[in-house]
Amino acid sequence: MTAYAASVLPYRADPKPAVPAASAIGAAPLHIVTPLLDTRIGSLRVGLKLDNLQPARSFKLRGIGHLCQHHAARGVRRFVCSSAGNAGYAVAWAGRALGIAVTVVIPHCTPEFMRARIRALGAELRCEGAVWDEANTVALQLAQQPETAFIPPFDDPLLWQGHASLVEELVQQCDSQPDAIAVAVGGGGLLLGVLEGLRRVGWRDTRVLAVEPEGSASLAVSLARGSVVELTAPRSLATSLCVKRIAPALIAACREFDVVPVTVSDAAATDACVRLAEEHGQMIEPACGTALAPLYAQHAALAGMRQVVGVVCGGQVVTLGDLARWQNEQRLC
Ligand SMILES: *Cc1c(COP(=O)(O)O)cnc(C)c1O
């Protein structure tokens, strides 16, 4: 694997607001090509795909940027979404880049720093309901207005098409086809995008570690059952992965590939966040630590493998204080 120089590409961290929609449509994607960091974990050669370096700080900009550009081309005047976290931030970012108004409906539990960051991008924030499901109901109603598009966080084929670009970039960045790729799973939009990417580049036998928190393993139970199982109360520090129901398309898509569901503890996920910060200077949230935990633990599903890729999906729902606390907890073990 060759490390990829990020500086070669323009870092579009600060798009000009109010670009006339017509000129932005069909233009370059909103996401950037991210570096693949070549490192070692024990005997494994690991390529860390640094999607935390996306301008909106997570992989979500790939799919959401693609979907928002699609709707902009149809002439919509407003995007509505219902996430307080990285999806809401990515929609706000895309709206600003495309010159389209954005409403993000958040539940009351959203931390103040996320509200401030989403507002700072010029999005309108509406606080509705105690939890995401309630905020989502309001967002769906708001999206009934004319010239308005609802932007879902994970269940839309256009999102998966955008996420697939991550794997297409790996073709240029890896010396050869990786033996495995580790991906975090919430609703499964990222995983569906990675599978779509593997299909596009013909890497059908690359093993996929689909990693979930122990307290929110909706994919693992659904695959075991063979149909979508709804969790009653998903719970994890990896809040971006706490989703009750996976995207139904995942069941068939996982059968087509060598997908191994893996569950990890919150402690393993936060340890991975601390390790990535200390070893590589990257600050990520527990959802992303979840994907990396099996690599650090040299999970049995990786036995005998030489080259693997870890998707550093990023996420900004983390503070320096969180990292310091997790580091202390780690020392106590
Ligand atoms: C949204 C998100 C995920 C999970 O993505 P899904 O498409 O819901 O599976 C993982 N990590 C981060 C940082 C996210 O923001």
mmCIF file of N, CA, C and O and ligand atoms in Angstrom, residues 58-60 86 154 184-190 240-241 285 287-288 313-315, ligand 1:
data_model
loop_
_atom_site.group_PDB
_atom_site.id
_atom_site.type_symbol
_atom_site.label_atom_id
_atom_site.label_comp_id
_atom_site.label_asym_id
_atom_site.label_seq_id
_atom_site.Cartn_x
_atom_site.Cartn_y
_atom_site.Cartn_z
ATOM 1 N N SER A 58 -16.493 13.127 8.496
ATOM 2 C CA SER A 58 -16.807 11.698 8.467
ATOM 3 C C SER A 58 -17.067 11.274 7.030
ATOM 4 O O SER A 58 -17.271 12.113 6.146
ATOM 5 N N PHE A 59 -17.112 9.949 6.823
ATOM 6 C CA PHE A 59 -17.407 9.389 5.489
ATOM 7 C C PHE A 59 -18.754 9.859 4.971
ATOM 8 O O PHE A 59 -19.035 9.772 3.783
ATOM 9 N N LYS A 60 -19.644 10.330 5.879
ATOM 10 C CA LYS A 60 -21.031 10.598 5.483
ATOM 11 C C LYS A 60 -21.131 11.575 4.325
ATOM 12 O O LYS A 60 -22.074 11.526 3.552
ATOM 13 N N ASN A 86 -23.339 13.261 12.866
ATOM 14 C CA ASN A 86 -22.527 13.456 11.673
ATOM 15 C C ASN A 86 -23.355 13.593 10.402
ATOM 16 O O ASN A 86 -22.956 14.302 9.490
ATOM 17 N N PHE A 154 -29.153 6.735 6.270
ATOM 18 C CA PHE A 154 -28.456 5.537 5.760
ATOM 19 C C PHE A 154 -29.235 4.721 4.738
ATOM 20 O O PHE A 154 -28.644 3.904 4.047
ATOM 21 N N ALA A 184 -17.499 -0.161 10.380
ATOM 22 C CA ALA A 184 -18.496 -0.027 11.450
ATOM 23 C C ALA A 184 -19.899 -0.057 10.842
ATOM 24 O O ALA A 184 -20.110 0.428 9.730
ATOM 25 N N VAL A 185 -20.845 -0.612 11.599
ATOM 26 C CA VAL A 185 -22.223 -0.705 11.105
ATOM 27 C C VAL A 185 -23.198 -0.080 12.101
ATOM 28 O O VAL A 185 -23.249 -0.472 13.270
ATOM 29 N N GLY A 186 -23.949 0.912 11.624
ATOM 30 C CA GLY A 186 -25.075 1.466 12.392
ATOM 31 C C GLY A 186 -26.335 1.002 11.691
ATOM 32 O O GLY A 186 -26.835 -0.093 11.890
ATOM 33 N N GLY A 187 -26.852 1.861 10.785
ATOM 34 C CA GLY A 187 -27.976 1.453 9.946
ATOM 35 C C GLY A 187 -27.526 0.638 8.745
ATOM 36 O O GLY A 187 -28.326 0.006 8.062
ATOM 37 N N GLY A 188 -26.225 0.699 8.455
ATOM 38 C CA GLY A 188 -25.678 -0.129 7.385
ATOM 39 C C GLY A 188 -25.484 0.576 6.053
ATOM 40 O O GLY A 188 -25.153 -0.070 5.057
ATOM 41 N N GLY A 189 -25.635 1.903 6.019
ATOM 42 C CA GLY A 189 -25.411 2.631 4.770
ATOM 43 C C GLY A 189 -23.959 2.549 4.322
ATOM 44 O O GLY A 189 -23.672 2.332 3.138
ATOM 45 N N LEU A 190 -23.041 2.705 5.278
ATOM 46 C CA LEU A 190 -21.615 2.613 4.940
ATOM 47 C C LEU A 190 -21.287 1.215 4.430
ATOM 48 O O LEU A 190 -20.618 1.048 3.416
ATOM 49 N N SER A 240 -23.456 6.913 17.383
ATOM 50 C CA SER A 240 -23.750 6.968 15.939
ATOM 51 C C SER A 240 -24.129 5.601 15.387
ATOM 52 O O SER A 240 -24.611 5.500 14.261
ATOM 53 N N LEU A 241 -23.896 4.549 16.174
ATOM 54 C CA LEU A 241 -24.230 3.191 15.709
ATOM 55 C C LEU A 241 -25.503 2.658 16.367
ATOM 56 O O LEU A 241 -25.915 1.523 16.092
ATOM 57 N N GLU A 285 -14.530 9.392 17.107
ATOM 58 C CA GLU A 285 -15.530 9.028 18.123
ATOM 59 C C GLU A 285 -15.638 7.495 18.237
ATOM 60 O O GLU A 285 -15.154 6.759 17.370
ATOM 61 N N ALA A 287 -17.860 5.336 17.568
ATOM 62 C CA ALA A 287 -18.413 4.583 16.427
ATOM 63 C C ALA A 287 -17.277 4.117 15.528
ATOM 64 O O ALA A 287 -17.275 2.978 15.037
ATOM 65 N N CYS A 288 -16.306 4.971 15.335
ATOM 66 C CA CYS A 288 -15.170 4.646 14.475
ATOM 67 C C CYS A 288 -14.195 3.719 15.200
ATOM 68 O O CYS A 288 -13.659 2.780 14.592
ATOM 69 N N CYS A 313 -13.905 5.805 9.750
ATOM 70 C CA CYS A 313 -15.084 6.524 9.252
ATOM 71 C C CYS A 313 -15.224 7.897 9.888
ATOM 72 O O CYS A 313 -15.950 8.743 9.393
ATOM 73 N N GLY A 314 -14.502 8.130 11.000
ATOM 74 C CA GLY A 314 -14.421 9.480 11.566
ATOM 75 C C GLY A 314 -15.497 9.751 12.588
ATOM 76 O O GLY A 314 -15.800 8.915 13.442
ATOM 77 N N GLY A 315 -16.107 10.920 12.481
ATOM 78 C CA GLY A 315 -17.150 11.301 13.433
ATOM 79 C C GLY A 315 -16.628 12.330 14.402
ATOM 80 O O GLY A 315 -15.497 12.254 14.875
HETATM 81 C C1 LIG B 1 -23.177 7.209 10.568
HETATM 82 C C2 LIG B 1 -21.912 6.713 11.111
HETATM 83 C C3 LIG B 1 -21.595 5.347 11.129
HETATM 84 C C4 LIG B 1 -22.558 4.266 10.707
HETATM 85 O O1 LIG B 1 -22.987 4.394 9.400
HETATM 86 P P1 LIG B 1 -24.266 3.585 8.925
HETATM 87 O O2 LIG B 1 -24.352 3.932 7.485
HETATM 88 O O3 LIG B 1 -25.443 4.068 9.717
HETATM 89 O O4 LIG B 1 -24.006 2.150 9.170
HETATM 90 C C5 LIG B 1 -20.353 4.968 11.580
HETATM 91 N N1 LIG B 1 -19.472 5.858 12.027
HETATM 92 C C6 LIG B 1 -19.720 7.170 12.021
HETATM 93 C C7 LIG B 1 -18.691 8.097 12.527
HETATM 94 C C8 LIG B 1 -20.944 7.648 11.560
HETATM 95 O O5 LIG B 1 -21.194 8.955 11.579
#
